[in-house]
Coordinates of C-alpha atoms in Angstrom, one line a residue:
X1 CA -132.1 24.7 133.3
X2 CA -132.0 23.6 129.7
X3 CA -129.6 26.0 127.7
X4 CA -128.3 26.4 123.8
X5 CA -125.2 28.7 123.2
X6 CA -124.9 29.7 119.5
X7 CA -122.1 31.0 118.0
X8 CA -122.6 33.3 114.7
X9 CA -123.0 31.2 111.0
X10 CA -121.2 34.6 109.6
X11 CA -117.1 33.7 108.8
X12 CA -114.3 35.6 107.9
X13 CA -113.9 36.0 104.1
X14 CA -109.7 34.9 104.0
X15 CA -110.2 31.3 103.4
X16 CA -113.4 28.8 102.6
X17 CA -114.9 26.7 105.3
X18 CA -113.7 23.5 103.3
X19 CA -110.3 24.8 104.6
X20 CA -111.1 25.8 107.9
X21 CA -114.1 25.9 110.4
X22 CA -113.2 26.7 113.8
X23 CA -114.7 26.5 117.2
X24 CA -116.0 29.5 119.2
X25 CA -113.2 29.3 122.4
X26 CA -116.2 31.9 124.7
X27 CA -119.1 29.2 124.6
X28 CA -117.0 25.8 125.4
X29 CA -115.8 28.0 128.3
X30 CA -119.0 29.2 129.2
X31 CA -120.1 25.4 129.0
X32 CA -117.4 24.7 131.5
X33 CA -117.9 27.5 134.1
X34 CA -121.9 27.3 134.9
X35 CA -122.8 24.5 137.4
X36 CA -123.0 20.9 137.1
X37 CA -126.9 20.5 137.1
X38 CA -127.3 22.5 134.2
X39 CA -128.3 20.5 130.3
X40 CA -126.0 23.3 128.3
X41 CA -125.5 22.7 124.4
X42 CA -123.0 24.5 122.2
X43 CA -123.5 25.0 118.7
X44 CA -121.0 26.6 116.1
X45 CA -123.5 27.7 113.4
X46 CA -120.2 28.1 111.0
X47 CA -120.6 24.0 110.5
X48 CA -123.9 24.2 109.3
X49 CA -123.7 27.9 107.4
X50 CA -126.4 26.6 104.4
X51 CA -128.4 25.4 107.0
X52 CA -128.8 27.5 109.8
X53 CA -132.7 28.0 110.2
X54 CA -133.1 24.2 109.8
X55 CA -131.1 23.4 112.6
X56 CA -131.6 26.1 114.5
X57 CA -135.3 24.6 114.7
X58 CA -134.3 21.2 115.2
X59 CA -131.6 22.6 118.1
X60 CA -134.8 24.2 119.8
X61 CA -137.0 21.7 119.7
X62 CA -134.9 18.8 121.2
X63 CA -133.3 20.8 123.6
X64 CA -136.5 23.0 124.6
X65 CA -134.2 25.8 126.0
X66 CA -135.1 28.0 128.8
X67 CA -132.2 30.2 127.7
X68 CA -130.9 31.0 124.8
X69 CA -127.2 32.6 124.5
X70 CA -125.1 33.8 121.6
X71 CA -121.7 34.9 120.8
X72 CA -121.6 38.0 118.9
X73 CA -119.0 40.1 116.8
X74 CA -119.5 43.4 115.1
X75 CA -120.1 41.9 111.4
X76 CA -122.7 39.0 113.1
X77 CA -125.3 41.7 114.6
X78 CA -127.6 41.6 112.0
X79 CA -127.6 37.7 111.7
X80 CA -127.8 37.8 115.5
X81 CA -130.7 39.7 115.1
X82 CA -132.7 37.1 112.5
X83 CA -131.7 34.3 115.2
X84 CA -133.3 36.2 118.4
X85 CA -136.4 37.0 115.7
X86 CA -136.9 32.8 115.0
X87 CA -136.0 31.3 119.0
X88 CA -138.3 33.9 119.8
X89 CA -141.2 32.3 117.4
X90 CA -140.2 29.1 118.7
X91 CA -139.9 29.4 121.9
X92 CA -141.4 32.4 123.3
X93 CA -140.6 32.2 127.1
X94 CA -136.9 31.6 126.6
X95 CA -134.9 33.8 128.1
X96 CA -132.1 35.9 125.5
X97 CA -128.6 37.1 126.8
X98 CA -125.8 38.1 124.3
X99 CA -122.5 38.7 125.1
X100 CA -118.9 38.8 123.0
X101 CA -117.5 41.7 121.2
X102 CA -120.2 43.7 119.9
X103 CA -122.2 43.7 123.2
X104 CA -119.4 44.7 125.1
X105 CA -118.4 47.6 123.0
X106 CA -121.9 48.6 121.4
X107 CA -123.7 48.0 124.6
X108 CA -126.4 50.6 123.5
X109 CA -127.4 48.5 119.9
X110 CA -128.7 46.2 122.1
X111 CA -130.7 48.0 124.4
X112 CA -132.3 49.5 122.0
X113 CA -136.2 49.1 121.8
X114 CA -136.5 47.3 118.5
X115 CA -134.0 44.8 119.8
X116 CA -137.0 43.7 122.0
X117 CA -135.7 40.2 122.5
X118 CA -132.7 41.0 124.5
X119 CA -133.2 40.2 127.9
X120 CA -129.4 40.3 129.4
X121 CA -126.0 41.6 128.4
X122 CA -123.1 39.7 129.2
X123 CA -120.0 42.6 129.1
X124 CA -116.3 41.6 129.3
X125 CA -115.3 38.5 130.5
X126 CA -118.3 36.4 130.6
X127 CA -117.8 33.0 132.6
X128 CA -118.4 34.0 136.1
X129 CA -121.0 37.1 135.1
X130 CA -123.1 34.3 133.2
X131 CA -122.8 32.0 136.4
X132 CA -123.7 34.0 138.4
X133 CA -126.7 35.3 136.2
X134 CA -127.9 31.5 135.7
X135 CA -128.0 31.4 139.9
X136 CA -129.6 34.2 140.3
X137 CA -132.4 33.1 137.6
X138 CA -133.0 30.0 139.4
X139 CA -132.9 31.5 142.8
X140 CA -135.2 34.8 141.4
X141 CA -132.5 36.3 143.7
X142 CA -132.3 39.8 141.6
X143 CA -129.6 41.0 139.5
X144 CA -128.1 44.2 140.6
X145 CA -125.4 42.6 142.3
X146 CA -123.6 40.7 139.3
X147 CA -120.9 42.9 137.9
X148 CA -120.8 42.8 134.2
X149 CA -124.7 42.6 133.5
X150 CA -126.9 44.7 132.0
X151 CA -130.3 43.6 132.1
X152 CA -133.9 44.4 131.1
X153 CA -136.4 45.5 133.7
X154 CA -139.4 46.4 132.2
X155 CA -138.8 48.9 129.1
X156 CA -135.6 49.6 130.0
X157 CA -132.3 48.2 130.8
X158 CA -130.1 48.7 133.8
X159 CA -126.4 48.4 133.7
X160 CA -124.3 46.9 136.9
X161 CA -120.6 48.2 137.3
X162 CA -118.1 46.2 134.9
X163 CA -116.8 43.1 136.5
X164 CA -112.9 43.3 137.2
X165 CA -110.9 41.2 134.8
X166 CA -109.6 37.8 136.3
X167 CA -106.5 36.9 137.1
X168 CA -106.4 33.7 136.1
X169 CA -104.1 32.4 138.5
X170 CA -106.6 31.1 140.9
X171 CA -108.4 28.1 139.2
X172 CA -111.7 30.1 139.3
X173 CA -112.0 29.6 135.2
X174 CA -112.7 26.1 135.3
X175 CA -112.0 24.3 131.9
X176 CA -114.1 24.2 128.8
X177 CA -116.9 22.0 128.1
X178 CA -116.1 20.4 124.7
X179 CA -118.6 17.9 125.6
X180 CA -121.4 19.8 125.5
X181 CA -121.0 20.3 121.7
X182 CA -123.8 19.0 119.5
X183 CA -122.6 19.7 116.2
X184 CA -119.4 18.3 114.7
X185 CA -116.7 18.7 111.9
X186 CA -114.0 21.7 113.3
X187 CA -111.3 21.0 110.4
X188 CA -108.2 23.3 109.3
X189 CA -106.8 21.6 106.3
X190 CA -108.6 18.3 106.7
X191 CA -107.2 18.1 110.4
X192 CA -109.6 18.2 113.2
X193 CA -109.1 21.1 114.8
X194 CA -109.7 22.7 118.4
X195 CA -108.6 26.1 119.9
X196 CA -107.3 26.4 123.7
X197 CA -106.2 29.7 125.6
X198 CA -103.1 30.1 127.7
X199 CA -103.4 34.0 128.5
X200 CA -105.7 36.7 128.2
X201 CA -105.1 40.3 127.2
X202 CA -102.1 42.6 126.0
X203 CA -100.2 45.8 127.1
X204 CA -99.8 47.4 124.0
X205 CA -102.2 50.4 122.2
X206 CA -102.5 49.5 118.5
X207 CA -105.3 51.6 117.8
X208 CA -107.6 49.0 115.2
X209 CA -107.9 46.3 118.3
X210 CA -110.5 46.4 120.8
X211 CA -109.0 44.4 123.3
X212 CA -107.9 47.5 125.5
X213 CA -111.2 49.2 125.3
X214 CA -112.5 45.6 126.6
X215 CA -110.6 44.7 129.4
X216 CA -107.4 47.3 129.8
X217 CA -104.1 47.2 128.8
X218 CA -103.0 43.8 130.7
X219 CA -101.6 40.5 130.8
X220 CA -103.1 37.7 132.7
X221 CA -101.7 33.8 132.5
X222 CA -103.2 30.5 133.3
X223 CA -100.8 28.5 134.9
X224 CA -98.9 26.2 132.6
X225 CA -100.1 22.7 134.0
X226 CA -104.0 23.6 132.9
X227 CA -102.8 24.5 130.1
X228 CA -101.5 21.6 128.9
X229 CA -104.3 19.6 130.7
X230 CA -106.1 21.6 128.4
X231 CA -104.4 20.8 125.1
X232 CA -104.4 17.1 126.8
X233 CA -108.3 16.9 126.2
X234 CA -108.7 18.9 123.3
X235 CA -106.6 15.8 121.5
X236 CA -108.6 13.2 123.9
X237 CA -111.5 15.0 122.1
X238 CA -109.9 14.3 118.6
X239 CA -108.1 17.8 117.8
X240 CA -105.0 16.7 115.4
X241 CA -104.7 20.9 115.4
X242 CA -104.6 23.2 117.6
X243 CA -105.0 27.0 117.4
X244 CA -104.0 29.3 120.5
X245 CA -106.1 32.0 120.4
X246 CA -104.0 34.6 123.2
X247 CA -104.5 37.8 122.2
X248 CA -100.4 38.3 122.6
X249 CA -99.4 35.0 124.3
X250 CA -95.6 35.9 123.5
X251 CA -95.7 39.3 125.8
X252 CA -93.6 36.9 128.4
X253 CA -91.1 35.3 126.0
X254 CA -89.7 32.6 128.8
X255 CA -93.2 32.1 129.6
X256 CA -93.8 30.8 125.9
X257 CA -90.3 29.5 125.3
X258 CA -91.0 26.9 129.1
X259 CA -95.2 25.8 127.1
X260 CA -93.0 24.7 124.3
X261 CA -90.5 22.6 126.6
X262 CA -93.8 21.5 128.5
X263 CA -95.5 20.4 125.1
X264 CA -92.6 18.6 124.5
X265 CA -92.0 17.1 127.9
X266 CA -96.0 15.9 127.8
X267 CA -95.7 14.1 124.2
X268 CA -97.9 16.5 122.7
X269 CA -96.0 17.7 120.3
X270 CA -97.4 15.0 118.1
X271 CA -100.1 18.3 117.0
X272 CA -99.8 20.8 114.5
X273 CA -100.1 24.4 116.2
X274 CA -101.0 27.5 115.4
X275 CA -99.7 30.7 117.6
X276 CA -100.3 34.9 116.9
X277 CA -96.9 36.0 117.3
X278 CA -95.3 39.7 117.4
X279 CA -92.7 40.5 114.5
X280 CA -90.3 41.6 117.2
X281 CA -90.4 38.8 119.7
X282 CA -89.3 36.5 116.9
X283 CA -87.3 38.7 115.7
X284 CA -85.1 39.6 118.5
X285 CA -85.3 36.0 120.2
X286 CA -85.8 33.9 116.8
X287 CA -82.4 32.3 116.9
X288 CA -83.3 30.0 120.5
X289 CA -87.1 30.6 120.0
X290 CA -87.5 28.9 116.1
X291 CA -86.2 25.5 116.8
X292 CA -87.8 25.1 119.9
X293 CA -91.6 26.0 118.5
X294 CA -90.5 23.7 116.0
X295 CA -89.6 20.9 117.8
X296 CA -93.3 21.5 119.6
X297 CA -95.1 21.2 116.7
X298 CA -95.4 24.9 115.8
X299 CA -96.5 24.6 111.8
X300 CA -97.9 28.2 111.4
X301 CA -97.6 31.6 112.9
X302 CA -99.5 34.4 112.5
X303 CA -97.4 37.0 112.2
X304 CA -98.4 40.6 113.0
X305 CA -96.4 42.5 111.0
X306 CA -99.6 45.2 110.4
X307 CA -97.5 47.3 107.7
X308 CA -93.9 47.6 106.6
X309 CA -94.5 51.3 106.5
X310 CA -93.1 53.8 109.6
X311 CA -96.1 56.1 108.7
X312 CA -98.9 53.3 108.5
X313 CA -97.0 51.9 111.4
X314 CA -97.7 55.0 113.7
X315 CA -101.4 55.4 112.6
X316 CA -101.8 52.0 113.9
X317 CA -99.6 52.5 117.4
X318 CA -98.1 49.1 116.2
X319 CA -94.4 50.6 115.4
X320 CA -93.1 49.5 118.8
X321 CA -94.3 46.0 117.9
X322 CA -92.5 45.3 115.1
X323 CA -89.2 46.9 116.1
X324 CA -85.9 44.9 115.3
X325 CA -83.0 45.4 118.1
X326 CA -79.5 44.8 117.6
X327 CA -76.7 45.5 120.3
X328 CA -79.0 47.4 122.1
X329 CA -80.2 49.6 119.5
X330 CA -83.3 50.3 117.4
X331 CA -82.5 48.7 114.1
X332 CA -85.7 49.0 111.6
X333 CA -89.1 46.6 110.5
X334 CA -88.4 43.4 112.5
X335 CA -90.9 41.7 109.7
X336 CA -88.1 40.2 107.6
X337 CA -86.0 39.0 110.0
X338 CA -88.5 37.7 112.2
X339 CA -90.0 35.5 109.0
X340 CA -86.6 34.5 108.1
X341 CA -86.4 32.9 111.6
X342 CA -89.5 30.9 111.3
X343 CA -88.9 29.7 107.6
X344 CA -85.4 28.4 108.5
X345 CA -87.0 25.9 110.8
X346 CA -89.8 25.1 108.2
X347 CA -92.6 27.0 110.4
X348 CA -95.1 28.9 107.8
X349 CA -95.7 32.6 108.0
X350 CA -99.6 33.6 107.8
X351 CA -98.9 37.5 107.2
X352 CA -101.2 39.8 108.9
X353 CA -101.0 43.4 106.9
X354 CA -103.7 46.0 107.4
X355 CA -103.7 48.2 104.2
X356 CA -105.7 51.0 103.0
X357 CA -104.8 53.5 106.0
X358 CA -105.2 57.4 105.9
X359 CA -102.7 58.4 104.1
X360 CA -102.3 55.7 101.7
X361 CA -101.5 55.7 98.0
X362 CA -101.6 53.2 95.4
X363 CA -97.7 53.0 95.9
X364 CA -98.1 52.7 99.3
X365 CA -100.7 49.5 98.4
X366 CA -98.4 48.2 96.5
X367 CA -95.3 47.6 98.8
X368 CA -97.1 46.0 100.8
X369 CA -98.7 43.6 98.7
X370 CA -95.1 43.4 97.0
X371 CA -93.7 42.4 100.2
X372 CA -96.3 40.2 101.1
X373 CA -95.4 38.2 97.7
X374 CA -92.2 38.4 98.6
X375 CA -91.7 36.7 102.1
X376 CA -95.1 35.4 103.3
X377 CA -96.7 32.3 103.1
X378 CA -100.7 32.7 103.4
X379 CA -101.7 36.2 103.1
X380 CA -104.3 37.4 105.4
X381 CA -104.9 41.1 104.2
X382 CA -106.9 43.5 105.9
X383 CA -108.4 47.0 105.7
X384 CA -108.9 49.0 108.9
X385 CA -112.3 48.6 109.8
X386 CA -114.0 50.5 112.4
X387 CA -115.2 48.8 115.0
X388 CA -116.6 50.2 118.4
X389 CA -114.6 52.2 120.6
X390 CA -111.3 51.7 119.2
X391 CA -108.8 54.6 119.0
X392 CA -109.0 54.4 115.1
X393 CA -112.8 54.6 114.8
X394 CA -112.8 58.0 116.2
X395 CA -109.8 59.2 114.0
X396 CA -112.1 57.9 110.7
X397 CA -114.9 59.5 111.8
X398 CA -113.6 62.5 112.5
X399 CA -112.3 63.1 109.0
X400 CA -115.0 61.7 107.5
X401 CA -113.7 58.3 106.0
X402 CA -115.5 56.2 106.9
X403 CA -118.5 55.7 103.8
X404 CA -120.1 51.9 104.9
X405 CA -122.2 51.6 107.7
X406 CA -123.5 48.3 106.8
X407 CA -122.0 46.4 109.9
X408 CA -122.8 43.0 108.2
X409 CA -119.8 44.0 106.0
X410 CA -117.3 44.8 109.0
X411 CA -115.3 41.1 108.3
X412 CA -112.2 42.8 107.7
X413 CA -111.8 42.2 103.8
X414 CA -114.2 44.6 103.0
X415 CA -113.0 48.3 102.5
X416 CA -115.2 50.4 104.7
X417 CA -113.2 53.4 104.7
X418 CA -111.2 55.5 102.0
X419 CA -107.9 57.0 102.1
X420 CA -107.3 60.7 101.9
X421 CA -106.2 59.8 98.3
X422 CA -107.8 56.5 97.2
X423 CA -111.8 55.7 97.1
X424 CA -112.7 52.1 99.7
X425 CA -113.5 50.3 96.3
X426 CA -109.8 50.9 94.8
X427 CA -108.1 49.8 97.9
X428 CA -110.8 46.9 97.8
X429 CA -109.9 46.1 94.6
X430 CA -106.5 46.2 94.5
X431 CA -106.1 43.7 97.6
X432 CA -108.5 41.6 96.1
X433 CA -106.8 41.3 92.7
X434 CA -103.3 40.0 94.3
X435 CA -105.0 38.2 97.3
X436 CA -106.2 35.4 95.3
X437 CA -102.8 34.3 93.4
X438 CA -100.9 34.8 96.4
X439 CA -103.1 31.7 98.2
X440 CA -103.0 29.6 95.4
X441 CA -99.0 29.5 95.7
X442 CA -99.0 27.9 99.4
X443 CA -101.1 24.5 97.7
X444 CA -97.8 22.7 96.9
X445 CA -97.3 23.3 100.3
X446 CA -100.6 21.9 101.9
X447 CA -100.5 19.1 99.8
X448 CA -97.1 17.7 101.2
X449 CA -98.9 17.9 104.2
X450 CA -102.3 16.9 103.6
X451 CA -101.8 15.1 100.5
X452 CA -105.7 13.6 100.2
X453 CA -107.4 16.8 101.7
X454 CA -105.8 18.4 98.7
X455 CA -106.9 16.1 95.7
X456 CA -110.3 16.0 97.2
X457 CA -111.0 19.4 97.8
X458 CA -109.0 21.6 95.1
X459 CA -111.8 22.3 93.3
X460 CA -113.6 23.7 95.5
X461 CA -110.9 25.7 97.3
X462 CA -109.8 27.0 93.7
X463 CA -113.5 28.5 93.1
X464 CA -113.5 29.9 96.6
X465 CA -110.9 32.0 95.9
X466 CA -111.7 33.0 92.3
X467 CA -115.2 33.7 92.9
X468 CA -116.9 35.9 90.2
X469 CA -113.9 34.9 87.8
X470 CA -114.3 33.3 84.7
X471 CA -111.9 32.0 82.1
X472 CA -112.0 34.7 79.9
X473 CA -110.9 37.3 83.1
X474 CA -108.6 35.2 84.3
X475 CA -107.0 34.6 80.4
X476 CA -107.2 38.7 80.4
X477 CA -110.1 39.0 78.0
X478 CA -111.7 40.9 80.1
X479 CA -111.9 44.3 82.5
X480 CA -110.7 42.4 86.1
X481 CA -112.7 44.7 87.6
X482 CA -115.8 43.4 86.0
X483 CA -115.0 40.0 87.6
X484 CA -114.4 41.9 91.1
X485 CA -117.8 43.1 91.0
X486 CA -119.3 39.4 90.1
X487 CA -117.4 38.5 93.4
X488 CA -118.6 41.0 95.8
X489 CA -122.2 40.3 94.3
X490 CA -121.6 36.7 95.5
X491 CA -119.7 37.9 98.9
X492 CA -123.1 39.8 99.4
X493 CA -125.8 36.8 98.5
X494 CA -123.5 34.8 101.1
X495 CA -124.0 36.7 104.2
X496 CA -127.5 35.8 104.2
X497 CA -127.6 32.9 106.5
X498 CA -131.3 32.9 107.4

């Protein structure tokens, strides 16, 4: 069976695809799980975003697909849409199954009747569900038996218990498939880049993550040795960077603290990695923890310090996360000491902050962003964004804060709710405004790095990141808020990809 696995063109708004373009982890996995026999391409349409519909033709007509997959989250369903809409007018017999995020949660968008060329739902963990469906195609053996599918029999669909989640442990989840991509250039920072996967899930409840309503509140780990076979042929593959992509990988501290030692001990510490880290964890073991990601080749972490207020905190359910301990005791925000561990041992602090909560004010904005300025190195600066079936959905809907229901715009830097005393466009505006100088401060920094990446692609970084400004806004001739609205003019032409 001859089969094409798209990712979504759409990309996150926090930094240009000059500086980053990074691989979907699901599909290469997919790739890696389904048997041997199969002709299965991957293709990450965020290489090629200016270009989709051309290649998207050319992908269809050399590889002739009998089925077509794709990998979609909340803010790529309409895009999802136009790509279902031209495979179909390509090739009309292929078979369509979706799967990701947005299936999983918003099973029903997809059922719908106008989404007529959905054929089969991948929910939850997808490897062994899309195996399974694949077998069951060839051998027109049925499908009521695979746990995790819903799929379409006649007019309507039909929807098979959930499939349990795995426990990893057991070698079931075979290793990705890198070679199966067909399209090339995964960079961060001029650096080719990969992303591997050494646990899945988390036991906490913040209430803006979808993760428990996916799969529970759990904590599942591959064992060490794939994992660093894993790593081992991401670099054979070229990968110079690496990004884990856990959802909480530092839940089990001496689990994290031995895959540094075993980087180490395997000589692959000659990569720069990237790691999602919990303010407390490096807070409260910083001082042996630090040095040792260092010495792996730790460059950045992306620290979730959410908000640096209790009350935001506790809207979130992320206050137990960033607690600091000392002698036993609860001893305030872990944020500060947690970053003051990492920059000791040169390791760079992306800041994750969600602002533009409930309750918030313009003060309450600005100590944030203050703090942000402050300690952190990239900011990645978020609103609250209500995706489906998470705990803070609900809670926006039902005070009535929620004024966007363009899903297309659900990327996380666009404001889709207000505050009880601030309008979306204010907080909007307001992150906006300090986002961009913040960035530009952290250059000095990738240049030491990445000196030629730098002089060759300033320019364009630079007007990235000031989009819609002009010299006389940025000299203060002018209302900055005029210059916002040139840039979320542009932010809109851009998330047409087809």
């Amino acid at each position: 069976m001859n089969i094409l696995l798209l990712s979504m063109p759409d990309s996150f708004e926090h930094m240009p695809t000059v500086t980053i373009r990074m691989p979907n982890a699901a599909l290469t996995s997919l790739a890696g799980n389904i048997d041997p026999h199969h002709h299965v391409a991957v293709a990450d349409l965020i290489l090629v975003q200016r270009r989709v519909r051309e290649t998207i033709e050319r992908l269809v007509r050399e590889i002739n697909p009998d089925l077509l997959g794709l990998s979609v989250m909340t803010f790529q369903r309409k895009t999802a849409r136009k790509i279902i809409d031209l495979v179909r007018s390509l090739s009309p017999d292929a078979r369509v199954v979706v799967g990701g995020y947005d299936p999983s949660m918003a099973t029903e968008a997809y059922t719908d009747i106008s989404w007529g060329g959905v054929d089969f739902i991948v929910r939850g963990e997808g490897e062994i569900t899309f195996r399974e469906l694949l077998r069951a195609i060839e051998n027109q053996s049925g499908y009521d038996r695979i746990l995790g599918l819903s799929y379409r029999s006649g007019d309507r669909f039909s929807h098979n218990p959930d499939r349990p989640v795995n426990s990893l442990e057991d070698g079931e989840i075979r290793l990705s498939n890198r070679d199966a991509r067909v399209l090339a250039g995964y960079t961060v920072l001029g650096r080719q880049v990969d992303v591997i996967e050494t646990s899945r899930g988390c036991t906490f409840d913040c209430s803006f993550c979808s993760i428990i309503a996916m799969r529970g509140r759990n904590f599942h780990t591959y064992p060490l040795d794939r994992v660093i076979a894993d790593i081992r042929d991401a670099r054979n593959h070229g990968a110079r960077a690496i990004f884990i992509v856990d959802d909480n990988v530092m839940l089990n501290v001496r689990r994290f603290e031995a895959l540094c030692q075993a980087i180490i001990d395997a000589g692959l510490h000659d990569i720069d990695y990237t790691v999602q880290a919990m303010t407390s964890v490096i807070a409260n073991h910083g001082e042996q923890l630090a040095p040792l990601m260092r010495q792996a080749g730790f460059r950045y972490v992306f620290l979730g310090i959410e908000n640096i207020l209790d009350e935001d905190l506790t809207f979130l359910r992320a206050r137990r996360k960033n607690i600091k301990r000392e002698d036993g005791h609860t001893a305030g925000n872990a944020a500060i000491k947690a970053i003051d561990f990492l920059h000791r041992h040169k390791i760079y602090v992306v800041g994750g902050l969600i602002i533009g909560n409930p309750n918030d004010t313009r003060a309450s904005l600005e100590a944030n962003i203050e703090f942000a300025r402050a300690y952190i190195d990239w900011p990645y600066i978020q609103h609250p964004t209500p995706y489906p079936r998470t705990p803070m959905t609900k809670e926006f809907r039902d005070h009535g804060l929620i004024i966007n229901e363009r899903l297309e715009e659900y990327d996380g830097t666009t404001a889709i709710v207000r505050s009880e005393h601030l309008s979306a466009e204010e907080i909007e505006f307001r992150r906006w405004r300090a986002d961009r100088w913040m960035k530009l401060r952290h250059l000095p920094a990738v240049f030491w790095h990445s000196p030629l990446f730098v002089l060759r692609n300033t320019p364009r970084m630079i007007a990235h990141t000031f989009r819609g400004s002009t010299l006389k806004s940025i000299l203060g001739l002018e209302d900055p808020r005029q210059a916002f609205e040139r840039y979320r003019a542009i932010r809109q032409a851009e998330r047409e990809y087809l």
